[in-house]
Tab-separated table of C-alpha atoms in Angstrom:
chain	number	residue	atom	x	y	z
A	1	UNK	CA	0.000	0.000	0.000
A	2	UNK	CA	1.333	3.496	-0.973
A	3	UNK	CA	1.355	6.368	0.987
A	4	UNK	CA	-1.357	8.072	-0.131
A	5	UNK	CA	-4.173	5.391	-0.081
A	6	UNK	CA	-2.829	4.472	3.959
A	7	UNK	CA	-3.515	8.408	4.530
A	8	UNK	CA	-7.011	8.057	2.897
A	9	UNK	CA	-8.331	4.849	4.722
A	10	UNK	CA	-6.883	6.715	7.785
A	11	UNK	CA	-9.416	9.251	7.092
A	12	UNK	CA	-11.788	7.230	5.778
A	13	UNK	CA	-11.277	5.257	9.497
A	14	UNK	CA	-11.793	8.516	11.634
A	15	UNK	CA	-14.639	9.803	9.391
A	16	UNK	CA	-16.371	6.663	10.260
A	17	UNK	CA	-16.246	7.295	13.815
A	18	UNK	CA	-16.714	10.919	13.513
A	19	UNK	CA	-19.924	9.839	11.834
A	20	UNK	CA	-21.119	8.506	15.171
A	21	UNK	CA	-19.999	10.674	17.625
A	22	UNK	CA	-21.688	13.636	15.544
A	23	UNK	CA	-25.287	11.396	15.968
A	24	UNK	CA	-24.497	10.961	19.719
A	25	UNK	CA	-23.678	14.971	19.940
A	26	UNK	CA	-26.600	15.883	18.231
A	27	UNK	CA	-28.637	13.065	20.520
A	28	UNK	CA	-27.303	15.409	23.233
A	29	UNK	CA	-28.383	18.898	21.303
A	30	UNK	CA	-32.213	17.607	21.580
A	31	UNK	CA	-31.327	16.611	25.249
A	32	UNK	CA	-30.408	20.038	25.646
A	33	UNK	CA	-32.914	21.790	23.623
A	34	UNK	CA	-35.856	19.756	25.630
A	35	UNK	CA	-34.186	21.452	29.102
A	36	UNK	CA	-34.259	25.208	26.915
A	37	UNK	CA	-38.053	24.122	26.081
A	38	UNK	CA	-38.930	23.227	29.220
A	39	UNK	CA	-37.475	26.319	31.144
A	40	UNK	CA	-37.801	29.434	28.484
A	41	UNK	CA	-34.205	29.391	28.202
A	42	UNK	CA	-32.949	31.531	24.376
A	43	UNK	CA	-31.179	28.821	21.907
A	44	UNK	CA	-28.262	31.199	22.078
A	45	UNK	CA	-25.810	31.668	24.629
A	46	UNK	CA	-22.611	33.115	23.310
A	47	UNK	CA	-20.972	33.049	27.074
A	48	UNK	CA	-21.287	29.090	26.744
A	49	UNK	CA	-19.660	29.430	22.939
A	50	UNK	CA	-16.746	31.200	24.107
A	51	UNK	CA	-16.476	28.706	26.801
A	52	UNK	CA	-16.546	25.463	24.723
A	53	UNK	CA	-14.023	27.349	22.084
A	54	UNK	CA	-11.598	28.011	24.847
A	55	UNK	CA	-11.560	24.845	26.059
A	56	UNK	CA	-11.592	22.468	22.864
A	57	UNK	CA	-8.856	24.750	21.460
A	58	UNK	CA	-6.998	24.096	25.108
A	59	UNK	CA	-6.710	20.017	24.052
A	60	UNK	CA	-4.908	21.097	20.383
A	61	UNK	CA	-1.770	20.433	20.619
A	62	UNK	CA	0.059	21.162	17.502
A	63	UNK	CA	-0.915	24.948	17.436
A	64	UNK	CA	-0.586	25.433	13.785
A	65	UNK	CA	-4.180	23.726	13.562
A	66	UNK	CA	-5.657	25.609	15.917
A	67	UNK	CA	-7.349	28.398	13.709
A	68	UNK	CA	-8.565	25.427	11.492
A	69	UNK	CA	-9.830	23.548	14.783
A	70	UNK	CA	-11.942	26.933	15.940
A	71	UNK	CA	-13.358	27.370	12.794
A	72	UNK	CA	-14.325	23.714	12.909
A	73	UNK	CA	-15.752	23.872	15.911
A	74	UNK	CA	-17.808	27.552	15.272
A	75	UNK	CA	-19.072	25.682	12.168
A	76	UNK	CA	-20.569	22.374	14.647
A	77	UNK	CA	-21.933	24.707	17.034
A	78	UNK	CA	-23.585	26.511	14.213
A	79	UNK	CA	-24.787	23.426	13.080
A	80	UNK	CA	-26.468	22.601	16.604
A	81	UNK	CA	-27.794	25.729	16.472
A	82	UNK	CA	-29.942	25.826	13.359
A	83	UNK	CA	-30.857	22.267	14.006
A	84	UNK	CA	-31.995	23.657	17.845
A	85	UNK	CA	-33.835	26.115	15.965
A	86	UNK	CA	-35.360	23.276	13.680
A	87	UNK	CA	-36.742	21.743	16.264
A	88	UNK	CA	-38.345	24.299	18.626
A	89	UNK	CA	-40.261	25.940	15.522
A	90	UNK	CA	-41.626	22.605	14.276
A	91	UNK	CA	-45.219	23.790	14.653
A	92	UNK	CA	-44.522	27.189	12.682
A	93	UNK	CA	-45.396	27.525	9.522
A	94	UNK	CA	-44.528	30.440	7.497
A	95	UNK	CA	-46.991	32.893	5.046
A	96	UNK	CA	-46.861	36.195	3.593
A	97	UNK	CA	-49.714	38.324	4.307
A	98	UNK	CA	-52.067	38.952	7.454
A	99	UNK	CA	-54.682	36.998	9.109
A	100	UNK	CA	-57.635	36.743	6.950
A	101	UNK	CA	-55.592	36.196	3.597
A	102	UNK	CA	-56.336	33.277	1.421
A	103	UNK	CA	-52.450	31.919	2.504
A	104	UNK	CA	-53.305	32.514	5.918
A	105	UNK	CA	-56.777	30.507	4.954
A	106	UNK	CA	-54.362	27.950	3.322
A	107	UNK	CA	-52.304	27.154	6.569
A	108	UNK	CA	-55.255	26.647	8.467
A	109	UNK	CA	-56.585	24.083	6.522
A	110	UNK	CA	-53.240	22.055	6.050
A	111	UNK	CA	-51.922	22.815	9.539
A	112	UNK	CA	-54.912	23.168	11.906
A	113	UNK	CA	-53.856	25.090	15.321
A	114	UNK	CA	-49.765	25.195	14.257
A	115	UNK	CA	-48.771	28.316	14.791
A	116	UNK	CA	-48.921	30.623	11.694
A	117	UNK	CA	-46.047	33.176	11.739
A	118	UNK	CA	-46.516	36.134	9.028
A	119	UNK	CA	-43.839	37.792	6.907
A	120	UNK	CA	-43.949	40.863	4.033
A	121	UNK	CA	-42.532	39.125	1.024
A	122	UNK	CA	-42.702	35.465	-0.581
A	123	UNK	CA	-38.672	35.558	-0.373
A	124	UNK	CA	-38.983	35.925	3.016
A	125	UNK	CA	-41.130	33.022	3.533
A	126	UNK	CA	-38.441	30.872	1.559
A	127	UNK	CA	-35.548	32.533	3.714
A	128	UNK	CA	-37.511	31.540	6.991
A	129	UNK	CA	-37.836	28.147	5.880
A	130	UNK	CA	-34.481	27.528	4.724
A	131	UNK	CA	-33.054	29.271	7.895
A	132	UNK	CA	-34.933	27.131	10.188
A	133	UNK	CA	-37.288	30.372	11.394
A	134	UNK	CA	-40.308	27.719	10.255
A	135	UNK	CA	-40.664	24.137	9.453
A	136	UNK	CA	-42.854	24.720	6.529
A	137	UNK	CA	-43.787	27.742	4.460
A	138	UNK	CA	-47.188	28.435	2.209
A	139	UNK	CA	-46.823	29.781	-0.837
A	140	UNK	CA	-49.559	30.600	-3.622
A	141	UNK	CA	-48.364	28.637	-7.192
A	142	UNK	CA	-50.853	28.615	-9.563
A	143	UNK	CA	-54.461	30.198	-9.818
A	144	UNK	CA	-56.876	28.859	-12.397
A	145	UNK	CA	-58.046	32.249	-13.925
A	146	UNK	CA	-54.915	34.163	-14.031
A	147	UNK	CA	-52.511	31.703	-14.281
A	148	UNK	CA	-48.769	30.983	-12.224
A	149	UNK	CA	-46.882	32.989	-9.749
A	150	UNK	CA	-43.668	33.447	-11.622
A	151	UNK	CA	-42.110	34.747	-9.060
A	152	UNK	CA	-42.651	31.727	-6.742
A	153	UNK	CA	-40.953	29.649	-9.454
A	154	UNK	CA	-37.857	31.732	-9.459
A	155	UNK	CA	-37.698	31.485	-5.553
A	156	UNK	CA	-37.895	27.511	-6.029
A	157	UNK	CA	-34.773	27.930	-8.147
A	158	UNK	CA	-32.826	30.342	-6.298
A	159	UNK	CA	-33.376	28.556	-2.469
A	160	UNK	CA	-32.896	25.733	-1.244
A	161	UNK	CA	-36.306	24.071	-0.364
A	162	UNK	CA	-38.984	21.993	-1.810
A	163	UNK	CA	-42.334	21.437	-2.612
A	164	UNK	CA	-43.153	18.857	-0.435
A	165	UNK	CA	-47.235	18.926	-1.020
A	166	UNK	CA	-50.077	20.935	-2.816
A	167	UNK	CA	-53.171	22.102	-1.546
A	168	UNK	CA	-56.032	23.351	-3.910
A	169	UNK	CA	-58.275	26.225	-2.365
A	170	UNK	CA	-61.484	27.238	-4.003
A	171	UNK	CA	-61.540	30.973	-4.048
A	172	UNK	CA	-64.516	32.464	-3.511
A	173	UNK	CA	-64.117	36.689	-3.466
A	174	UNK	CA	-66.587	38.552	-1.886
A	175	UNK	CA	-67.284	42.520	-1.957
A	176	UNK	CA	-67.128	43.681	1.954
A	177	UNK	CA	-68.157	47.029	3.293
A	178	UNK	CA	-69.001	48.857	6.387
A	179	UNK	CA	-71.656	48.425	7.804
A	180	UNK	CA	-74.918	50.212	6.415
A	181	UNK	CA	-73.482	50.940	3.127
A	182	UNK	CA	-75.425	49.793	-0.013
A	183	UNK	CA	-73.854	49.473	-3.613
A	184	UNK	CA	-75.062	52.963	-4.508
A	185	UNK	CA	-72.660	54.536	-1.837
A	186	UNK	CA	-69.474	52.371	-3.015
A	187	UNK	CA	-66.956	54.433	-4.936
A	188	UNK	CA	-63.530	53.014	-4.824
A	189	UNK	CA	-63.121	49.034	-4.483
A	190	UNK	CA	-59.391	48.056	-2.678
A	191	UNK	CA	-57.705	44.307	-3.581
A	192	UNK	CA	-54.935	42.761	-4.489
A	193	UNK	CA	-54.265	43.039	-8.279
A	194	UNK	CA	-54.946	39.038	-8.644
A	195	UNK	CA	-58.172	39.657	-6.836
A	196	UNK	CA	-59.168	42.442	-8.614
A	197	UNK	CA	-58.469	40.264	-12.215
A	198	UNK	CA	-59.951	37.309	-11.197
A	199	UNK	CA	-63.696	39.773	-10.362
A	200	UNK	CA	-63.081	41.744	-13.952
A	201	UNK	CA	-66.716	40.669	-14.858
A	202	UNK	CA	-68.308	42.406	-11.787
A	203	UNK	CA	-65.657	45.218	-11.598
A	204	UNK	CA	-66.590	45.907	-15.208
A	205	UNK	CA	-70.531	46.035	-14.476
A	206	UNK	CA	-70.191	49.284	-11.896
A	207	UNK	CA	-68.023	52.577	-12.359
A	208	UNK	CA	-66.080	51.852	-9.103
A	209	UNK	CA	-63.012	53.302	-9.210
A	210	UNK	CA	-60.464	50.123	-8.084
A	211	UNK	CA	-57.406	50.593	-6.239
A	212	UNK	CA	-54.720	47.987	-6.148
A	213	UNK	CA	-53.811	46.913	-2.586
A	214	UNK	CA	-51.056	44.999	-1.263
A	215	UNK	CA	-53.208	41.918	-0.097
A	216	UNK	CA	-56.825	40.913	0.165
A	217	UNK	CA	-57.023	40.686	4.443
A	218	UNK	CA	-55.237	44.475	4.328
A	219	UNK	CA	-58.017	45.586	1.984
A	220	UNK	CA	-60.542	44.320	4.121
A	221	UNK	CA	-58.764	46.464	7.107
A	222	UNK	CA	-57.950	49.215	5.767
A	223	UNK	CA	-61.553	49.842	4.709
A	224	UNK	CA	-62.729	48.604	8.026
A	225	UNK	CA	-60.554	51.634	9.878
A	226	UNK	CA	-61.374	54.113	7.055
A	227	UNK	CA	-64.891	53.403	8.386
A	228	UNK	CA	-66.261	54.816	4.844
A	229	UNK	CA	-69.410	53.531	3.267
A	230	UNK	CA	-67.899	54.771	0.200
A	231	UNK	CA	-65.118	52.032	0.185
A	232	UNK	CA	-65.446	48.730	-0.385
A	233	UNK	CA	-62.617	45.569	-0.546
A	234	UNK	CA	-62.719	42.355	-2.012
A	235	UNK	CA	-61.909	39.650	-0.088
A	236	UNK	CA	-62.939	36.171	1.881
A	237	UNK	CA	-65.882	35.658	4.429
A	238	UNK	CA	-63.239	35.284	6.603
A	239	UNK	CA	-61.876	38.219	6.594
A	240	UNK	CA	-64.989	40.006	6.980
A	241	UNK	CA	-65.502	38.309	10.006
A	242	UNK	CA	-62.329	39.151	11.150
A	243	UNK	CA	-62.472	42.826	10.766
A	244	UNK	CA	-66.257	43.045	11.396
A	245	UNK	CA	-67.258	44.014	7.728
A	246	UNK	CA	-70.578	43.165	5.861
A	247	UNK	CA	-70.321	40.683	3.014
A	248	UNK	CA	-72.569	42.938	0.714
A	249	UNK	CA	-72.263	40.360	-2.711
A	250	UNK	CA	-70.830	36.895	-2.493
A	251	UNK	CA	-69.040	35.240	-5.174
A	252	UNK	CA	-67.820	38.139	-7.577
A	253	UNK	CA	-65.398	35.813	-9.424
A	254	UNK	CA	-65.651	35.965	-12.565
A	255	UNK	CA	-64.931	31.793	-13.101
A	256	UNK	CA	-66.774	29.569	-10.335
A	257	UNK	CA	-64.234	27.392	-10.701
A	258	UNK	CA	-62.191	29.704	-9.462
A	259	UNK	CA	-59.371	27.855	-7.473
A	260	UNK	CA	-55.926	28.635	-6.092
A	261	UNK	CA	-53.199	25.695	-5.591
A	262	UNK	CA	-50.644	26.540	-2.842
A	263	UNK	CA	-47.733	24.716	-2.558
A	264	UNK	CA	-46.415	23.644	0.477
A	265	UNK	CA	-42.551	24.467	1.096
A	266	UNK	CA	-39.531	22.833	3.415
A	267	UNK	CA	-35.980	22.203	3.844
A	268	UNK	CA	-36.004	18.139	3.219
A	269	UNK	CA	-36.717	16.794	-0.412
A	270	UNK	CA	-39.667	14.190	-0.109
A	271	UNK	CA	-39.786	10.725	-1.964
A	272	UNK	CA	-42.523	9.154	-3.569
A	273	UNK	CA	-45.910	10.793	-4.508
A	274	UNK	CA	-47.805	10.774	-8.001
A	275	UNK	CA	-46.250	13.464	-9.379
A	276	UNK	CA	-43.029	15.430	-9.302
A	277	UNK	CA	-41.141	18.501	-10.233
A	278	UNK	CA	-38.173	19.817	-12.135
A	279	UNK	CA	-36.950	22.979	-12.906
A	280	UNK	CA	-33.655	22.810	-15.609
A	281	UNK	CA	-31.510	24.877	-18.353
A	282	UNK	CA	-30.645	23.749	-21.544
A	283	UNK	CA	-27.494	24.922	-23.931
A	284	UNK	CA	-29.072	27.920	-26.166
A	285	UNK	CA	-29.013	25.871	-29.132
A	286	UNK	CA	-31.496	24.931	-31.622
A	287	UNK	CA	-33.987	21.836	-30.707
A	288	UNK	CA	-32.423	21.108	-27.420
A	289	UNK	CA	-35.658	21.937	-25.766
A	290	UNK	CA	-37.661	19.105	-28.288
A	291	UNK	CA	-34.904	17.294	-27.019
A	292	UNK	CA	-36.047	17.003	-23.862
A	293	UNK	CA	-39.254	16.353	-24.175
A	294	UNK	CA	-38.546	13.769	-26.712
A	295	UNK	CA	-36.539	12.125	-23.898
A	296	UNK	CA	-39.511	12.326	-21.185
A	297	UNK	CA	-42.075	10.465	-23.931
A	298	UNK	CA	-39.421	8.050	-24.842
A	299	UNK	CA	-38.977	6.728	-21.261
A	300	UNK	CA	-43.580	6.668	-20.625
A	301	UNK	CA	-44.229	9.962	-18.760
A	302	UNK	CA	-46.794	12.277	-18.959
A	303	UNK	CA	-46.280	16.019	-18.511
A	304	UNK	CA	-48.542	17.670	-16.665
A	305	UNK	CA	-47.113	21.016	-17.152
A	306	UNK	CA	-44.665	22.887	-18.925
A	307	UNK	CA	-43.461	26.420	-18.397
A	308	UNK	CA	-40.323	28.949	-18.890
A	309	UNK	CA	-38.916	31.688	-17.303
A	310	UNK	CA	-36.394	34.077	-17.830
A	311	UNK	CA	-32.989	33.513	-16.077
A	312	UNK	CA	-31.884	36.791	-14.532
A	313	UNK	CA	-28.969	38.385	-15.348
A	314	UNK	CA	-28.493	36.345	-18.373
A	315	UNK	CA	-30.844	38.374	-21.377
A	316	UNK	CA	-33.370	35.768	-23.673
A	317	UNK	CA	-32.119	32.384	-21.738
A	318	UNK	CA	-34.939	30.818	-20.173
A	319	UNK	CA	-34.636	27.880	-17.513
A	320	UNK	CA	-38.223	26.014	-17.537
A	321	UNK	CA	-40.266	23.944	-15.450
A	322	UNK	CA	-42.119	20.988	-15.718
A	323	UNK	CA	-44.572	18.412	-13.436
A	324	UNK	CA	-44.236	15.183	-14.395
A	325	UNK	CA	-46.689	12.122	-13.825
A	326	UNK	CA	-44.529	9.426	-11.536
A	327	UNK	CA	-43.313	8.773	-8.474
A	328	UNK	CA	-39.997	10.177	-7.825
A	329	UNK	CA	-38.613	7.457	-5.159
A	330	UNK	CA	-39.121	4.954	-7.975
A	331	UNK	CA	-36.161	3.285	-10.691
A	332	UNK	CA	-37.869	4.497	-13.716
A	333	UNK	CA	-38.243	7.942	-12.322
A	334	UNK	CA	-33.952	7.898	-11.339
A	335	UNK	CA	-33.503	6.799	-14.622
A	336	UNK	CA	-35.256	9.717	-16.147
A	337	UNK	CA	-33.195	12.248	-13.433
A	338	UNK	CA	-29.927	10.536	-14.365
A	339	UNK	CA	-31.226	11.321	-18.536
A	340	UNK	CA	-32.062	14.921	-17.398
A	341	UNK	CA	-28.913	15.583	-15.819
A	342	UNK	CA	-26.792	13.932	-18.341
A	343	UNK	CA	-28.544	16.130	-21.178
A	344	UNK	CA	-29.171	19.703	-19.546
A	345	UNK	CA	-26.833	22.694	-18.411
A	346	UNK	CA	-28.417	22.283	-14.783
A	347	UNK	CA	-31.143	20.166	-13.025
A	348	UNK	CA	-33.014	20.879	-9.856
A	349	UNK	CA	-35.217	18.400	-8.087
A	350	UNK	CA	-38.135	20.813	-7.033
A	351	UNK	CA	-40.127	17.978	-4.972
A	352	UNK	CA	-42.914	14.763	-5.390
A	353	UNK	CA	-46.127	14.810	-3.736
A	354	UNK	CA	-49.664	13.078	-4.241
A	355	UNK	CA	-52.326	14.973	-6.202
């Protein structure tokens, strides 16, 4: 034996039993997080950090490693840290919006009494989730009337998290006002812009002036403080129960089908399912795109869904996504991953879930 392979099964050998005695310290992280749990103690305590740094870098003995050792051992206690974090917000689950939202709506009904925790911006959702702020994050995808959230899919390709299961919510807008006001006092109707698309039929019927709001729920409370007859917002029942506002005509969608899916978001990528999704780039070259899809036939599956979006910072390439009929834990769905990967610029497993 050489010298070089005896140094790599000599790390090979300690990575082995580094392998177990990082299970056993993170066995002891839980033990510790449990006590935090138990008596309101904060995950962080940079006192104790110093401490264990001090000490660990007391039992180096060749001091030429010892930078390298305390950035080894900052790194583990980060680790313990965001896995501590992990598991005290494992009934958390992150939306953007306010109370009363359709996402809001959306984590009730997939999450009962977890705790919903709000933020401004969809990125922020993802951030939360990949940092550990949430276990799971709700996200809007895909509305039947006005079509995808294209900025959800460029968050799916930017973070790292995935779609671990979809939710369809019938959405059924409703015009609220305060109370006493009849549709001959309403002047200016407040939504979000999808909102306000999705009741163009009814919006086009009246001259109401309509104002573009950041969400549904803040339409409904803003014109429940204005406390104007003359304002109205479209919104859910639930929201007008929430800010005590009078549901004056149910239903205003313009399609009755009228249905938003949400996907649900998190930091571990989930096997099996009946469907799945990708998101990849090909080489700007002509027919590599066919290409692809040629492939996905040739090997028996079914495409749900195809779409493309722009790749920033790189003018008229496109990276696209697609939903594909399978389940991903299985061998003919590996073999079509390995074909993807061995055939596009990049490949990103997006998630698998039951429909």
């Amino acid at each position: 034996m050489n010298t070089l392979q005896h140094a790599r099964d000599t790390i090979d050998t300690i990575d082995r039993e580094m392998a177990k005695l990082f299970e056993q310290r993170m066995q002891a992280v839980e033990q510790v997080i449990a006590y935090k749990w138990e008596h309101g103690l904060p995950i962080l305590d940079a006192g104790r950090e110093q401490e264990v740094i001090e000490r660990n870098c007391g039992r180096i003995t060749k001091k030429e490693y010892e930078p390298f050792y305390i950035d080894y051992i900052k790194a583990l206690m980060e680790i313990s840290k965001r896995y501590q974090r992990t598991l005290v917000n494992q009934n958390k689950i992150g939306y953007q919006g306010t109370e009363g939202a359709f996402q809001h709506i959306a984590v009730r009904r997939l999450f009962g009494d977890a705790q919903g925790v709000t933020y401004a911006t969809f990125e922020d959702v993802f951030r939360a989730v990949q940092d550990g702020e949430v276990a799971y994050g709700v996200i809007p995808f895909e509305n039947s009337y006005t079509g995808e959230v294209g900025e959800v899919l460029d968050l799916l390709w930017k973070y790292d998290c995935y779609i671990t299961d979809i939710y369809d919510l019938r959405i059924h807008q409703n015009l609220l006002v305060n109370h006493g006001a009849s549709m001959q006092d309403i002047q200016q109707v407040y939504s979000m812009h999808q909102a306000l698309s999705q009741c163009q039929e009814f919006l086009s019927a009246h001259a109401f002036e309509v104002v573009p709001y950041p969400n549904t729920a803040l339409a409904a409370k803003y014109v429940k403080e204005s406390g104007d007859i003359h304002k109205a917002a479209i919104a859910s029942e639930e929201a007008a129960e929430l800010y005590d506002l009078d549901v004056l005509v149910r239903n205003i969608n313009t399609s009755a089908e009228n249905t938003t899916r949400f996907i649900v978001i998190g930091r571990h990528l989930p096997q099996g399912g009946n469907r799945f999704n990708v998101l990849f780039t090909v080489s700007h070259d002509p027919g590599q795109l066919a290409k692809i899809m040629q492939l996905v036939g040739s090997l028996g599956f079914n495409l749900e869904s195809i779409k493309s979006r722009p790749l920033r910072n790189e003018p008229w390439q496109y990276y696209f996504y697609m939903e594909v009929v399978g389940n991903l834990g299985d061998q003919k769905s590996q073999k079509l991953l390995e074909q993807l990967r061995a055939n596009c610029k990049e490949v990103k497993i997006l998630g698998g879930y039951t429909v």
